[in-house]
Each structure stands twice: as structure tokens, then as C-alpha cells.
Amino acid sequence: MSINQSISLTTPVMATYTRFPVTVVKGKGSFVWDEQGTQYLDFTSGIATCNLGHVPDVVKNALEEQLQNLWHCSNLYNIPNQEQLAALLTANSFGDQVFFCNSGAEANEAAIKLARRYANKVKGNEAPEIVTFQQSFHGRTLATLSATGQEKIQQGFFPLVSGFSYLPFNDEEALELLYTIEPAAVLLELVQGEGGVIPANQEWVSKLAKICKEREILLMVDEIQTGMGRTGTLFAYEQFGIEPDVISIAKGLGSGFPIGAIIAKEEAAKGFDPGSHGSTFGGNPLATAAGLATVTHLTESNVLNQANEISTYLTKKLEELQEKYSFIQDIRGLGLLKGIVVETNALEIVQKAIANNLLILTAGPNVVRILPPLTVTKAEIDEFIKALENTFQSIEKGE
């Protein structure tokens, strides 16, 4: 039987998603509503995308204003929003230059291409290797799934793109292999999201950064999920005392409007010149209007300070739950990217939470992933804890 024959054709949409039985038609702040008007507390944030909550007024107003003027023009012309957003991103990061695209996968694709072309054109390396890490997740394009250190993501897409090596995450001894591999670049997440909400160890990151600097290896940080305030600072790398050469961002950059980017130091950016890379829609007026409004709000308001206070409150409440339920093995993560490690099936918890009007996610078979918006309130955290505890109780009772 072929793959297509084994799938029941009940919708004209390709069967690439196993969907939960909820049809979301409206959202505002920390809540969404289905077509029957049922309200759900959304602690997925569109998988760390709606960091300012659903339909934040500051971004909505910017998009409505831009809709009246210009939706799209090609990158053959100057785009003022793009210039302003690039200036804002570089002013609030290590970087000097920005390339805009449409998604996280495209951002990581751009980072990979930049590293290879920099190695080729600037360093004279015709066979550059890029090191990534086991249990990482970098995207669904052929190159980014090849960079991903998870076999389940790669299954069925062979032959993979060559030129990637995978080291164990948080393993200091394994970093010695960088002297043997001599890669052109290292690509890592500072919190492995899809891989189980696993934060990087500070000492390990420091050693990695030191080796990269000594060996002139480009240090590239995948901030697709951790960026835009998700971990408590605008970018996660700020908390680790390192300065990357390249970071990739997307998700929260446009508050749900599709936009991605890479930010690079001037030296690394030499890998790209006119004609070497491009994107038809990348950085168009609408997308950069959303991005500009989002980043301006993140950098000029008190939202990050409030998110850090809420993160402390959420951690305390989750630890209290851990004391009550023996099947909770660990609470981990950074900022408002939390993982609840459980002995039971994480997917069962996510499915049963829907009956308690709560939307949450998994991060592997035994980790429940919690991603509230940065604007979440203490009252909403309390509501979340109550719904989650109701879910745990129903599982314990076998309901």
C-alpha cells in the first residue's frame, strides 16, 4: 500500500498534521474561541509565536495602517519598514546586518547558506562542515531537517543534505571533537524546544563559545523559539554571556504575522552579496510593519520585566504541583518556555486538557510544553494551574 492509499481522504488539505478537535476562529490576549463560542486559555501562543498575546492592539493598528498604503513590493526597491526594523534589531543585539525572510525554517536555511558561502568565498573552504546537536530542531526544509539532530524528523527524506555533524548536547568532553572536525560553523539552540525543553548548561556554552572564537568557527544561535522575549530577555544568548556571529529569529517577531530573519556581524555577513540569496516576500511592507510594531513594543514597554515576574510566579506554582503529583519528575526551561517532565504520556495530558478549556503542547513523549504569552497575568496563571490540576486528577481517576 502506498503512503497516499493508507490515508483516508476526508479533507483536501494534505495530511501533514494530526489536529486536535478544536476549530479556532477568534483570539485576544491569552484566550481563543472556537466556532461554537467556547473559550480556551491558550498556553501555546501559536507555538511561541503570539508573544504579545493574540491580536495585540499595537500590532493590529500598525497592520491596519499599512494595509491602506502598500502590501507588497519586491526587494529590488527600498522598503522603509524593513530599514527601520533592521536598525531596531541591530541596535538591540550584537549584530550589524539583517536578512529578512518568511519563517523560522527559512531563517535557519539562510544561516546555513551564509555559513557555507562565507566559508567558500571568504575563508576558501570548499567543503565546509556545520556542527549541530543531538535532539535539536531547526526546521522542515531539506537542509534544516538535515541539520536537525533527530532521526524521526529525517525519516523518509533520504538522502539528506550532507555537511552536518551532530554532537551530544551539554556534553563538554564532546566539544573536543570540534578540534578534529574543524567545522565552518556551529548551530545550536540555547533551549532545545522540540527536543524536550532542555536548557543549555552555562559552562558548556561558555566552553563552546571559547572554542569557536579560538578556531574562527562561526557561532550561530537558533533563536526561532527563544527569541523575542520568550526566555526573559529579547534574545536568549544575552543570558549566557556570549556573543554569536549569527542568530536566526522568526515566530514572535511578527506577533503571528509570517516573518523571519537572520542577524549577523559584519564579518559573517560578507558571505552574502547581491544575487547570492533572496526572497520574494521576505521583509515586505506588511510583514515588517508587524515586526517593527512588535519589537518596538518589546523594547520600549515594560513587558519583559512583567514577563520575568510572571515566570517566577509560574515556576513557583508548577513546583507546588510537582510536590502534589508524583508522576511529575521535573520542571525545567527558561523564562516563559517551560517543560513539565512526566512519567505518563504527555500527549494524553494535552488531549485531556482540552476538556478543561486549556491548550498546551508536548515536547517529545514525556514533556508537556507550556508557552503562555509574555502578557499573561497572575490571574490567568492561576486559571491555568486550576485547569491543569483538573486534568491531572481526571488522569489519576482514569476518566
Short mmCIF file of N, CA, C and O in Angstrom, two decimals, residues 144-208:
data_model
loop_
_atom_site.label_atom_id
_atom_site.label_comp_id
_atom_site.label_asym_id
_atom_site.label_seq_id
_atom_site.Cartn_x
_atom_site.Cartn_y
_atom_site.Cartn_z
N THR A 144 17.38 22.19 6.61
CA THR A 144 17.19 22.37 8.05
C THR A 144 16.81 21.07 8.76
O THR A 144 17.17 20.86 9.91
N LEU A 145 16.10 20.16 8.08
CA LEU A 145 15.84 18.87 8.72
C LEU A 145 17.11 18.03 8.72
O LEU A 145 17.30 17.19 9.61
N SER A 146 17.99 18.25 7.75
CA SER A 146 19.29 17.58 7.77
C SER A 146 20.14 18.10 8.91
O SER A 146 20.93 17.37 9.51
N ALA A 147 19.99 19.39 9.24
CA ALA A 147 20.71 19.98 10.37
C ALA A 147 20.13 19.53 11.70
O ALA A 147 20.82 19.55 12.73
N THR A 148 18.87 19.12 11.71
CA THR A 148 18.19 18.71 12.93
C THR A 148 18.74 17.38 13.44
O THR A 148 18.89 16.42 12.68
N GLY A 149 19.01 17.32 14.73
CA GLY A 149 19.60 16.11 15.31
C GLY A 149 18.58 15.12 15.83
O GLY A 149 18.72 14.61 16.94
N GLN A 150 17.53 14.86 15.05
CA GLN A 150 16.50 13.89 15.43
C GLN A 150 16.16 13.02 14.22
O GLN A 150 15.67 13.53 13.21
N GLU A 151 16.37 11.73 14.35
CA GLU A 151 16.11 10.82 13.24
C GLU A 151 14.65 10.80 12.84
O GLU A 151 14.32 10.64 11.66
N LYS A 152 13.74 10.96 13.81
CA LYS A 152 12.31 10.89 13.48
C LYS A 152 11.90 12.02 12.53
O LYS A 152 10.96 11.87 11.75
N ILE A 153 12.57 13.15 12.59
CA ILE A 153 12.30 14.27 11.68
C ILE A 153 12.82 13.97 10.29
O ILE A 153 12.26 14.42 9.28
N GLN A 154 13.89 13.19 10.21
CA GLN A 154 14.58 12.94 8.94
C GLN A 154 14.03 11.73 8.19
O GLN A 154 14.28 11.60 6.99
N GLN A 155 13.28 10.87 8.88
CA GLN A 155 12.81 9.64 8.26
C GLN A 155 12.00 9.90 6.99
O GLN A 155 11.09 10.73 6.98
N GLY A 156 12.34 9.18 5.93
CA GLY A 156 11.60 9.27 4.67
C GLY A 156 12.09 10.37 3.74
O GLY A 156 11.54 10.52 2.64
N PHE A 157 13.11 11.14 4.15
CA PHE A 157 13.59 12.24 3.32
C PHE A 157 15.04 12.04 2.86
O PHE A 157 15.72 13.00 2.52
N PHE A 158 15.46 10.80 2.84
CA PHE A 158 16.82 10.50 2.39
C PHE A 158 16.91 10.58 0.86
O PHE A 158 15.92 10.31 0.18
N PRO A 159 18.07 10.93 0.31
CA PRO A 159 19.31 11.26 1.01
C PRO A 159 19.26 12.66 1.61
O PRO A 159 18.71 13.59 1.01
N LEU A 160 19.81 12.80 2.80
CA LEU A 160 19.85 14.09 3.46
C LEU A 160 20.90 14.98 2.81
O LEU A 160 21.76 14.52 2.07
N VAL A 161 20.82 16.26 3.11
CA VAL A 161 21.86 17.19 2.68
C VAL A 161 23.11 16.89 3.48
O VAL A 161 23.06 16.79 4.71
N SER A 162 24.22 16.71 2.82
CA SER A 162 25.47 16.37 3.51
C SER A 162 26.09 17.62 4.13
O SER A 162 25.65 18.75 3.90
N GLY A 163 27.12 17.41 4.94
CA GLY A 163 27.85 18.53 5.51
C GLY A 163 27.47 18.88 6.93
O GLY A 163 27.82 19.96 7.41
N PHE A 164 26.74 17.96 7.62
CA PHE A 164 26.35 18.21 9.00
C PHE A 164 26.89 17.10 9.91
O PHE A 164 26.86 15.92 9.54
N SER A 165 27.36 17.49 11.07
CA SER A 165 27.77 16.55 12.11
C SER A 165 26.99 16.87 13.37
O SER A 165 26.69 18.04 13.63
N TYR A 166 26.70 15.85 14.18
CA TYR A 166 25.86 16.05 15.36
C TYR A 166 26.62 15.62 16.61
O TYR A 166 27.08 14.48 16.71
N LEU A 167 26.73 16.54 17.57
CA LEU A 167 27.38 16.24 18.83
C LEU A 167 26.32 16.17 19.93
O LEU A 167 25.26 16.78 19.82
N PRO A 168 26.60 15.44 21.02
CA PRO A 168 25.66 15.40 22.14
C PRO A 168 25.54 16.78 22.80
O PRO A 168 26.54 17.49 22.95
N PHE A 169 24.33 17.14 23.16
CA PHE A 169 24.04 18.44 23.76
C PHE A 169 24.49 18.45 25.22
O PHE A 169 24.35 17.46 25.93
N ASN A 170 25.08 19.56 25.66
CA ASN A 170 25.51 19.75 27.05
C ASN A 170 26.63 18.80 27.46
O ASN A 170 26.82 18.54 28.66
N ASP A 171 27.38 18.28 26.52
CA ASP A 171 28.48 17.36 26.80
C ASP A 171 29.80 18.09 26.55
O ASP A 171 30.19 18.32 25.40
N GLU A 172 30.50 18.48 27.63
CA GLU A 172 31.73 19.26 27.49
C GLU A 172 32.84 18.47 26.80
O GLU A 172 33.60 19.01 25.99
N GLU A 173 32.96 17.19 27.14
CA GLU A 173 34.01 16.38 26.54
C GLU A 173 33.85 16.29 25.03
O GLU A 173 34.83 16.30 24.27
N ALA A 174 32.61 16.21 24.57
CA ALA A 174 32.35 16.08 23.13
C ALA A 174 32.80 17.31 22.36
O ALA A 174 33.08 17.23 21.15
N LEU A 175 32.87 18.46 23.03
CA LEU A 175 33.29 19.68 22.35
C LEU A 175 34.73 19.59 21.85
O LEU A 175 35.14 20.33 20.94
N GLU A 176 35.52 18.69 22.44
CA GLU A 176 36.89 18.49 21.98
C GLU A 176 36.92 18.02 20.52
O GLU A 176 37.92 18.21 19.81
N LEU A 177 35.82 17.42 20.07
CA LEU A 177 35.74 16.95 18.68
C LEU A 177 35.73 18.11 17.69
O LEU A 177 35.99 17.91 16.50
N LEU A 178 35.44 19.32 18.16
CA LEU A 178 35.47 20.47 17.26
C LEU A 178 36.88 20.71 16.72
O LEU A 178 37.04 21.26 15.62
N TYR A 179 37.90 20.29 17.48
CA TYR A 179 39.27 20.42 17.00
C TYR A 179 39.57 19.43 15.89
O TYR A 179 40.42 19.66 15.04
N THR A 180 38.83 18.31 15.90
CA THR A 180 39.02 17.28 14.86
C THR A 180 38.18 17.57 13.63
O THR A 180 38.66 17.50 12.50
N ILE A 181 36.92 17.91 13.86
CA ILE A 181 36.00 18.17 12.74
C ILE A 181 36.37 19.46 12.01
O ILE A 181 36.24 19.55 10.79
N GLU A 182 36.86 20.45 12.75
CA GLU A 182 37.19 21.77 12.20
C GLU A 182 36.03 22.32 11.37
O GLU A 182 36.17 22.62 10.18
N PRO A 183 34.85 22.51 11.98
CA PRO A 183 33.71 22.97 11.20
C PRO A 183 33.81 24.43 10.83
O PRO A 183 34.56 25.21 11.46
N ALA A 184 33.05 24.82 9.83
CA ALA A 184 32.96 26.23 9.47
C ALA A 184 32.05 26.97 10.43
O ALA A 184 32.22 28.18 10.66
N ALA A 185 31.06 26.26 10.99
CA ALA A 185 30.08 26.89 11.87
C ALA A 185 29.50 25.87 12.82
O ALA A 185 29.52 24.66 12.57
N VAL A 186 28.98 26.38 13.94
CA VAL A 186 28.21 25.59 14.90
C VAL A 186 26.84 26.25 15.00
O VAL A 186 26.74 27.47 15.12
N LEU A 187 25.79 25.44 14.94
CA LEU A 187 24.42 25.93 15.05
C LEU A 187 23.77 25.25 16.25
O LEU A 187 23.74 24.02 16.33
N LEU A 188 23.24 26.04 17.19
CA LEU A 188 22.63 25.44 18.37
C LEU A 188 21.44 26.25 18.88
O LEU A 188 21.31 27.44 18.56
N GLU A 189 20.60 25.58 19.64
CA GLU A 189 19.54 26.22 20.41
C GLU A 189 20.02 26.32 21.86
O GLU A 189 20.62 25.39 22.38
N LEU A 190 19.73 27.44 22.51
CA LEU A 190 20.11 27.59 23.91
C LEU A 190 19.07 26.98 24.84
O LEU A 190 19.35 26.74 26.01
N VAL A 191 17.88 26.75 24.32
CA VAL A 191 16.91 25.87 24.97
C VAL A 191 16.34 25.00 23.85
O VAL A 191 15.74 25.51 22.91
N GLN A 192 16.57 23.70 23.93
CA GLN A 192 16.04 22.81 22.91
C GLN A 192 14.54 22.67 23.15
O GLN A 192 14.11 22.00 24.09
N GLY A 193 13.74 23.30 22.29
CA GLY A 193 12.29 23.31 22.47
C GLY A 193 11.64 22.00 22.09
O GLY A 193 11.15 21.25 22.95
N GLU A 194 11.64 21.69 20.80
CA GLU A 194 11.05 20.44 20.32
C GLU A 194 11.75 19.22 20.91
O GLU A 194 11.16 18.15 21.03
N GLY A 195 13.00 19.38 21.27
CA GLY A 195 13.78 18.26 21.81
C GLY A 195 13.50 17.94 23.26
O GLY A 195 14.10 17.01 23.81
N GLY A 196 12.61 18.71 23.93
CA GLY A 196 12.24 18.38 25.30
C GLY A 196 12.36 19.52 26.29
O GLY A 196 12.37 19.29 27.50
N VAL A 197 12.44 20.76 25.81
CA VAL A 197 12.60 21.94 26.67
C VAL A 197 13.82 21.75 27.58
O VAL A 197 13.72 21.71 28.81
N ILE A 198 14.98 21.61 26.95
CA ILE A 198 16.23 21.35 27.67
C ILE A 198 17.13 22.57 27.54
O ILE A 198 17.64 22.87 26.46
N PRO A 199 17.35 23.32 28.64
CA PRO A 199 18.25 24.48 28.58
C PRO A 199 19.71 24.04 28.46
O PRO A 199 20.10 23.00 28.99
N ALA A 200 20.49 24.85 27.78
CA ALA A 200 21.92 24.61 27.70
C ALA A 200 22.57 24.91 29.05
O ALA A 200 22.13 25.79 29.78
N ASN A 201 23.62 24.18 29.36
CA ASN A 201 24.40 24.40 30.57
C ASN A 201 25.35 25.58 30.36
O ASN A 201 26.02 25.67 29.33
N GLN A 202 25.39 26.49 31.33
CA GLN A 202 26.18 27.71 31.20
C GLN A 202 27.67 27.41 30.92
O GLN A 202 28.28 28.02 30.03
N GLU A 203 28.27 26.49 31.67
CA GLU A 203 29.68 26.17 31.49
C GLU A 203 29.94 25.58 30.11
O GLU A 203 30.95 25.88 29.46
N TRP A 204 29.01 24.75 29.66
CA TRP A 204 29.13 24.13 28.33
C TRP A 204 29.08 25.19 27.24
O TRP A 204 29.89 25.17 26.31
N VAL A 205 28.14 26.12 27.36
CA VAL A 205 28.02 27.19 26.36
C VAL A 205 29.27 28.06 26.34
O VAL A 205 29.78 28.43 25.28
N SER A 206 29.79 28.37 27.52
CA SER A 206 31.00 29.20 27.60
C SER A 206 32.18 28.52 26.93
O SER A 206 32.95 29.16 26.19
N LYS A 207 32.33 27.22 27.17
CA LYS A 207 33.42 26.48 26.53
C LYS A 207 33.24 26.43 25.02
O LYS A 207 34.21 26.62 24.27
N LEU A 208 32.01 26.19 24.58
CA LEU A 208 31.72 26.16 23.14
C LEU A 208 32.07 27.49 22.50
O LEU A 208 32.73 27.54 21.45
#
